[in-house]
Short mmCIF file of C-alpha atoms and ligand atoms in Angstrom, two decimals:
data_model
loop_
_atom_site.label_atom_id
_atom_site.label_comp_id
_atom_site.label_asym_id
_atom_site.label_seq_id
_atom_site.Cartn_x
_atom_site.Cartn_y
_atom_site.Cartn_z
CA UNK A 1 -19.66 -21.53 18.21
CA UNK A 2 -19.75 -21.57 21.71
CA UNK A 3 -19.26 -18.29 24.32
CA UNK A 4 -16.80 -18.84 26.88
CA UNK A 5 -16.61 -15.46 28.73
CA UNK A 6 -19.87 -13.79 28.91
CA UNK A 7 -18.40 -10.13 28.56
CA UNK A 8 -19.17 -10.16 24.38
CA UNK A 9 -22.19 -11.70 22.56
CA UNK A 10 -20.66 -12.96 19.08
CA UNK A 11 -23.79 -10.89 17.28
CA UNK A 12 -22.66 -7.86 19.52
CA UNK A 13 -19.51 -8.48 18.02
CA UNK A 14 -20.64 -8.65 13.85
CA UNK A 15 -23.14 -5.52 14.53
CA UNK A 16 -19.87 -4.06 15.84
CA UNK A 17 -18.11 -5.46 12.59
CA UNK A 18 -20.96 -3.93 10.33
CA UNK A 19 -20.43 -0.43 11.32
CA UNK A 20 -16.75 -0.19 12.52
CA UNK A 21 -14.00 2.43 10.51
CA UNK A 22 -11.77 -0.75 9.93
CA UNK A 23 -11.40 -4.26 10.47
CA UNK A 24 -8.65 -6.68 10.73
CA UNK A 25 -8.51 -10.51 11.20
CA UNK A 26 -5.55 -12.09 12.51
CA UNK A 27 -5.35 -16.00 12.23
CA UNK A 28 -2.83 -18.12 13.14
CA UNK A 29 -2.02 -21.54 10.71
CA UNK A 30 -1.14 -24.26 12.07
CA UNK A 31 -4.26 -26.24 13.76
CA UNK A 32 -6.15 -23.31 13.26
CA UNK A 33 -6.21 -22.83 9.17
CA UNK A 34 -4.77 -26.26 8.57
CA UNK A 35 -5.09 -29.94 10.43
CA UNK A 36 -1.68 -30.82 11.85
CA UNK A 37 0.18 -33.57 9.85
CA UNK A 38 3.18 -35.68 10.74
CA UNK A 39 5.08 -34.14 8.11
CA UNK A 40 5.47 -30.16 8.11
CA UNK A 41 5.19 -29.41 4.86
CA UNK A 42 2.03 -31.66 4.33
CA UNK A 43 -0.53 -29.19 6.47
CA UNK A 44 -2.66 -27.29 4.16
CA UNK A 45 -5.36 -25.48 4.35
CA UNK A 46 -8.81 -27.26 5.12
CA UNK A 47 -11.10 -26.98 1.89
CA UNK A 48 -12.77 -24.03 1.83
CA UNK A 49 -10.36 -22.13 3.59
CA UNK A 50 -8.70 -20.57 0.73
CA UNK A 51 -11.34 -19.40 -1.27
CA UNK A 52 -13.14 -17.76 1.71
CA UNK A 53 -9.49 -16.17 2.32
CA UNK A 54 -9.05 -14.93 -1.46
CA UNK A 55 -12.65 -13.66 -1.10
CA UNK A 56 -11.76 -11.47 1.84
CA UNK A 57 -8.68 -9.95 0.41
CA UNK A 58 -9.65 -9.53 -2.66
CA UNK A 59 -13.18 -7.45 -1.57
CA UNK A 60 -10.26 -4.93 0.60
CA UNK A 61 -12.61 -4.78 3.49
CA UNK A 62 -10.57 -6.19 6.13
CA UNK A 63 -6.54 -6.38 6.90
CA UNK A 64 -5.07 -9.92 7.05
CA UNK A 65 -2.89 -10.82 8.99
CA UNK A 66 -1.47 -14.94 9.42
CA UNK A 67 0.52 -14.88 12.67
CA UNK A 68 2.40 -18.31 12.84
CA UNK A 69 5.52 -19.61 14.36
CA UNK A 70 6.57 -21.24 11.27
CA UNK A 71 9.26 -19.51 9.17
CA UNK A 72 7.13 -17.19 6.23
CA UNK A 73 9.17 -18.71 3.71
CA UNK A 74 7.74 -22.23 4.54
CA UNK A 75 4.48 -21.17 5.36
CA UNK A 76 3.99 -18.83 2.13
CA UNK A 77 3.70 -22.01 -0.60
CA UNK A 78 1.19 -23.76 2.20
CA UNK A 79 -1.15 -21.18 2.15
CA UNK A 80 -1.14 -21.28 -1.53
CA UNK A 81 -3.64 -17.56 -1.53
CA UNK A 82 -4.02 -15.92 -4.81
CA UNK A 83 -2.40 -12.64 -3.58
CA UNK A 84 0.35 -12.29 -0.45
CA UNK A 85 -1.04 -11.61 3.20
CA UNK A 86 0.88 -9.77 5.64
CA UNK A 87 2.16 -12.75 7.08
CA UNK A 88 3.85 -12.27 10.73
CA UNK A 89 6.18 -15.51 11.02
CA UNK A 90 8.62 -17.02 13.85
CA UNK A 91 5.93 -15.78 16.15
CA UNK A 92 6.66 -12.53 15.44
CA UNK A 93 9.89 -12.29 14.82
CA UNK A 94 9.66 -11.86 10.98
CA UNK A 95 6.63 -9.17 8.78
CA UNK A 96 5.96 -9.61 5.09
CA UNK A 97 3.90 -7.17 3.83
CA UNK A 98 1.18 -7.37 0.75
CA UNK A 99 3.96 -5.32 -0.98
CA UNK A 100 6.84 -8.21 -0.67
CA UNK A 101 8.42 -5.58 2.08
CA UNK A 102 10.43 -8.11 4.80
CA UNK A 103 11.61 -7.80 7.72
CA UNK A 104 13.44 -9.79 10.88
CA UNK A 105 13.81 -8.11 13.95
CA UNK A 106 17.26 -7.79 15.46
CA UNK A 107 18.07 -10.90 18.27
CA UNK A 108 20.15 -10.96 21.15
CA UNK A 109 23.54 -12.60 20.23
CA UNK A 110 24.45 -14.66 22.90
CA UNK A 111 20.85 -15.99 22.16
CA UNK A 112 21.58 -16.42 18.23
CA UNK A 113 24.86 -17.92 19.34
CA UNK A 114 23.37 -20.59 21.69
CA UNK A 115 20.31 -21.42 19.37
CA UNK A 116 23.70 -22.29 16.48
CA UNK A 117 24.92 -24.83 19.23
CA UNK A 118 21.38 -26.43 19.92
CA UNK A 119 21.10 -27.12 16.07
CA UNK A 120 24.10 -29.11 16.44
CA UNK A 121 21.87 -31.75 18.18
CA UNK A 122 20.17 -32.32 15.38
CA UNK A 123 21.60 -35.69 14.41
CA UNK A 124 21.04 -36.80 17.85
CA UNK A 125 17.63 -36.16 18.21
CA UNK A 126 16.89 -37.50 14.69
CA UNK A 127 18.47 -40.73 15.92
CA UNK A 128 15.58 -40.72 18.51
CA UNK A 129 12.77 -39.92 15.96
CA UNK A 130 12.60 -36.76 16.29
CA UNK A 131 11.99 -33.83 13.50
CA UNK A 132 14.40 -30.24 13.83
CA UNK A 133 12.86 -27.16 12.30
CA UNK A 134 15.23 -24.61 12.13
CA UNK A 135 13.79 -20.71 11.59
CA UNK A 136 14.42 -16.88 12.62
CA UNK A 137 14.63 -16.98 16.42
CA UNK A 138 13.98 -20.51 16.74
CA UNK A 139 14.29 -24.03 16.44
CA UNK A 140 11.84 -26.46 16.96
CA UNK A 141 11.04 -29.98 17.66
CA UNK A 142 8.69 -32.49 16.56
CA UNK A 143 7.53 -35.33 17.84
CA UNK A 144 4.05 -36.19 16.42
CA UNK A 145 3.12 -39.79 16.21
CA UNK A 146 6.09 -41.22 18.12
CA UNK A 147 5.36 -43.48 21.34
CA UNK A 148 5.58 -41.42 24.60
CA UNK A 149 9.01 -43.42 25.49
CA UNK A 150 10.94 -41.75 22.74
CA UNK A 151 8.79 -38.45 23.45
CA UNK A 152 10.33 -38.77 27.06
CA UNK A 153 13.85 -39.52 25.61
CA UNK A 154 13.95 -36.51 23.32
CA UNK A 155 12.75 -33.96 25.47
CA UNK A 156 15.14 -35.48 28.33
CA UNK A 157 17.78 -35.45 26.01
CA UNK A 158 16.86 -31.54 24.95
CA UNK A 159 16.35 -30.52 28.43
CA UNK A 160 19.96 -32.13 29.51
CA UNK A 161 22.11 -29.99 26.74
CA UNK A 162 20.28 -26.69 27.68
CA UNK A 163 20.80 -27.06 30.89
CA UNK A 164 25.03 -28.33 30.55
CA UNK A 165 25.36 -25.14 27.93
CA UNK A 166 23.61 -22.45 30.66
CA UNK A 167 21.09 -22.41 27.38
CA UNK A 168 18.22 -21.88 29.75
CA UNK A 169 19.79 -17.65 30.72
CA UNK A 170 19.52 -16.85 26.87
CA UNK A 171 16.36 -19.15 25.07
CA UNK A 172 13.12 -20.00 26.38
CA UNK A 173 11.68 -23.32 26.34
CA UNK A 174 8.04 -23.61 24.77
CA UNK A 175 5.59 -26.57 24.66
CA UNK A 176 3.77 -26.59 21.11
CA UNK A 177 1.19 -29.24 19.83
CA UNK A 178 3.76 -32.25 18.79
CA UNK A 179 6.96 -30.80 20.39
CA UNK A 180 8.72 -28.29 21.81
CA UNK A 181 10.53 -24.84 20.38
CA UNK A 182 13.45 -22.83 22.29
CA UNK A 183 13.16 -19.39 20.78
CA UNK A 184 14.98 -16.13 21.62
CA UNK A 185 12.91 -14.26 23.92
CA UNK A 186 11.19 -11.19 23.16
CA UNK A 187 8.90 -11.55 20.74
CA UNK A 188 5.47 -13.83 20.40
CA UNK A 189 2.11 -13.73 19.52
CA UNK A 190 0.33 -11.14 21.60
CA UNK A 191 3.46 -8.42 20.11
CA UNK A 192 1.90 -8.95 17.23
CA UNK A 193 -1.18 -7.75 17.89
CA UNK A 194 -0.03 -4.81 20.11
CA UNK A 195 1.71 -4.19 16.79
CA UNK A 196 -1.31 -4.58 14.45
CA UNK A 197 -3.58 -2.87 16.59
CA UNK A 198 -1.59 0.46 17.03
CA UNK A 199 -1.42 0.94 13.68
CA UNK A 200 -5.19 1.24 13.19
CA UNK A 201 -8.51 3.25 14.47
CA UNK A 202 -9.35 3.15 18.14
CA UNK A 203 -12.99 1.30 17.09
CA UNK A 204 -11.26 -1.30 14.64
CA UNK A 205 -13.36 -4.15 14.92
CA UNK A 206 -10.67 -7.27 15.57
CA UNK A 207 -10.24 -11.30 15.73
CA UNK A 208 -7.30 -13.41 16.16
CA UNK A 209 -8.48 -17.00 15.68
CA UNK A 210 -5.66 -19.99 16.74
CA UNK A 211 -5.74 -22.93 18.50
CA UNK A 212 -2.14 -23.32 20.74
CA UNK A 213 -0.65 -22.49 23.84
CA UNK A 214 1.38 -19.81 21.68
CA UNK A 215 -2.10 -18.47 21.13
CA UNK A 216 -2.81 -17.26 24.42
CA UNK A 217 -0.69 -14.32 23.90
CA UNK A 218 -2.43 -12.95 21.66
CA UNK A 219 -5.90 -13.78 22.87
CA UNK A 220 -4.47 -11.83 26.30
CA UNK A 221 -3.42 -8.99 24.17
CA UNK A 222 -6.36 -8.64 22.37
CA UNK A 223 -9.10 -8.95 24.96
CA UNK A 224 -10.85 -5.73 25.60
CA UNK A 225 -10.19 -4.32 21.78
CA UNK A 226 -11.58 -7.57 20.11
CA UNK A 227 -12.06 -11.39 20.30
CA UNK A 228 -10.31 -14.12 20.72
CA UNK A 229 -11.36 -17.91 19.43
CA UNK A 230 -10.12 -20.85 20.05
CA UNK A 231 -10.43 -22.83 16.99
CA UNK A 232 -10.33 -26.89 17.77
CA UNK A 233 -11.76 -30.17 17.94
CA UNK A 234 -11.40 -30.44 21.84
CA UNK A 235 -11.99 -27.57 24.14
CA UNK A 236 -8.90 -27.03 26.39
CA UNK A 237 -8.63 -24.24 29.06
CA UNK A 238 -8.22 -20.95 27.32
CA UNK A 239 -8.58 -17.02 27.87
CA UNK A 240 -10.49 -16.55 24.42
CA UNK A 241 -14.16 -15.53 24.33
CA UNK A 242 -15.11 -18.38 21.89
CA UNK A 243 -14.49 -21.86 21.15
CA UNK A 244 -15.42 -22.97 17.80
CA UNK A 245 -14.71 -26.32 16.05
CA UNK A 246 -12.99 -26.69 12.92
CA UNK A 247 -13.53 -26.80 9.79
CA UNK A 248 -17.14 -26.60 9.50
CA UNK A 249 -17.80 -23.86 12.24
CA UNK A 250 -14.09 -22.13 10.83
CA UNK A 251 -15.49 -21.90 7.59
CA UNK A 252 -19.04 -21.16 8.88
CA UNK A 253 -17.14 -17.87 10.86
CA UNK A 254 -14.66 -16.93 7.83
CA UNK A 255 -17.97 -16.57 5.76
CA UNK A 256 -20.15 -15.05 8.05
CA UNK A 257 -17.22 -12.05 8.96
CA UNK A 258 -17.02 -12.00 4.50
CA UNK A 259 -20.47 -11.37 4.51
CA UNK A 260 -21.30 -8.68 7.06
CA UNK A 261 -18.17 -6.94 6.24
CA UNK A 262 -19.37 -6.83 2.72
CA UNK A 263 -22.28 -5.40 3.61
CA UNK A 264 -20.67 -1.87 4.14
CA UNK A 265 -19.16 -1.70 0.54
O1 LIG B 301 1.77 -20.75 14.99
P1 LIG B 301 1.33 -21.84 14.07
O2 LIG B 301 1.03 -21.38 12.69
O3 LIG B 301 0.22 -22.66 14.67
O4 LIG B 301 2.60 -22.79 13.96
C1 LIG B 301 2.97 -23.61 15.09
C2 LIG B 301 3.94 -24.66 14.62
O5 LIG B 301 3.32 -25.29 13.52
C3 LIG B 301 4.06 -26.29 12.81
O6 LIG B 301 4.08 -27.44 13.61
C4 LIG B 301 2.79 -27.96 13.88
O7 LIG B 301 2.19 -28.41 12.65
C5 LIG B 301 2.88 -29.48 12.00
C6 LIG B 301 2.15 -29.79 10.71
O8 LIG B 301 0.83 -30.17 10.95
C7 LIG B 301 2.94 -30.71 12.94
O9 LIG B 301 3.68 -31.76 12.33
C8 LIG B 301 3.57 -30.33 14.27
O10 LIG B 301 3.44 -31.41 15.19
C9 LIG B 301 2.85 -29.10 14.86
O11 LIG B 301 3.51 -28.67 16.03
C10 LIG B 301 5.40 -25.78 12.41
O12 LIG B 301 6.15 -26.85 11.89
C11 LIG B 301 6.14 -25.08 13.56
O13 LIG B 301 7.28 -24.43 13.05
C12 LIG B 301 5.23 -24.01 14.16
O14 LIG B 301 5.88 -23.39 15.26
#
């Protein structure tokens, strides 16, 4: 694991971990838990990665929380954990609790109403190649392992019908890893952990591990109460504190956070 800010030494950070009143690790899925696959519903877990997960949850030293943008009711059979996280999905947008408790926060309806008309493009687009994903909030497009000619041809295509609807006053356009999502505003990654966070003790010790642009976010909203790590095979440009490569130095971090927090009980 490598530092990329100097303000926080990682073994500052697992003394901290050691001692604090609570703890809560926040991970996103999606190139962070699990390698990206062409297919959606093909991206599980690396090995290892649920055992070391069950093993946290089940010792009740830390809160978990997944934060992804996928919907929770896709996501919940890809994790495949013996008990239910709190799950934040639709990048934020959606909470299940441990309990089964859900929620989906209430969206702007012009916004709702113009994210209806951009699903009727589906057809379209799939005539190019492309993948829809349809959730709370959202819809989003993939492209992974097309040729950048029909890459350029969807997101022209995308880009054309937002702007002849006036799309671009009510959604935002987002970049992701394989495509592109227009999601009702309001809600993303670093809400969550403003959310998260002011529900527990000032000294919480805290992690959000992901891997995306949607990421940043929450490594922005997290810096100065915990860390933030970029978890991936390349290093990009990034405002987390650490870069670690998956899956060995995941796991390697998953275990290490098991252990120390253990060592309290
Ligand atoms: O926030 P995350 O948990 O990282 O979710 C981000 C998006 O992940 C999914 O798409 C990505 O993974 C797919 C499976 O490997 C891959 O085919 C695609 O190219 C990736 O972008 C998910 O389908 C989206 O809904 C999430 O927003």
């Amino acid at each position: 694991m490598r530092p990329l800010h100097q303000q926080q030494g990682l073994e500052d950070f697992f003394r901290r971990l050691r001692t604090a009143p609570e703890r809560v690790l926040l991970l996103d899925y999606d190139g962070t838990l699990a390698p990206f696959r062409i297919r959606t519903d093909e991206a599980l877990p690396y090995p290892g990665v649920r055992d070391i997960l069950d093993a946290i949850m089940e010792s009740g030293h830390t809160r978990l929380v997944i934060v992804s943008g996928r919907w929770t009711r896709d996501l919940q059979p890809l994790l495949g954990l013996r008990r239910l996280p709190e799950i934040w999905g639709s990048h934020g947008w959606e909470q299940l609790k441990p309990d089964g408790q859900y929620t989906v926060a209430r969206m702007n309806e012009m916004a709702l109403q113009h994210l209806a008309d951009a699903d009727t493009w589906t057809a379209e687009i799939e005539a190019r190649g492309g993948r829809c994903e349809i959730k709370p909030g959202g819809l989003a497009i993939h492209w992974r392992g097309l040729d950048q000619d029909r890459i350029a041809d969807i997101r022209s295509l995308v880009f054309q019908n937002l702007l002849m609807k006036e799309m671009q006053k009510t959604l935002v356009w987002h970049d992701f890893d394989g495509g592109i999502e227009l999601r009702v505003p309001g809600r993303h990654k670093g809400f969550v952990v403003n959310a998260v966070l002011a529900e527990m003790a000032q000294e919480t010790a805290a992690a959000y591990l992901g891997d995306d642009t949607t990421d940043e976010d929450a490594f922005n909203a997290i810096r100065g109460r915990g860390i933030g790590v970029l978890v991936r095979p390349q290093f990009r440009a990034t405002t987390a504190n650490f870069w670690l490569q998956p899956p060995e130095e995941l796991l390697d971090f998953l275990r290490q956070w098991h252990e120390t927090s253990g060592e309290m009980k």
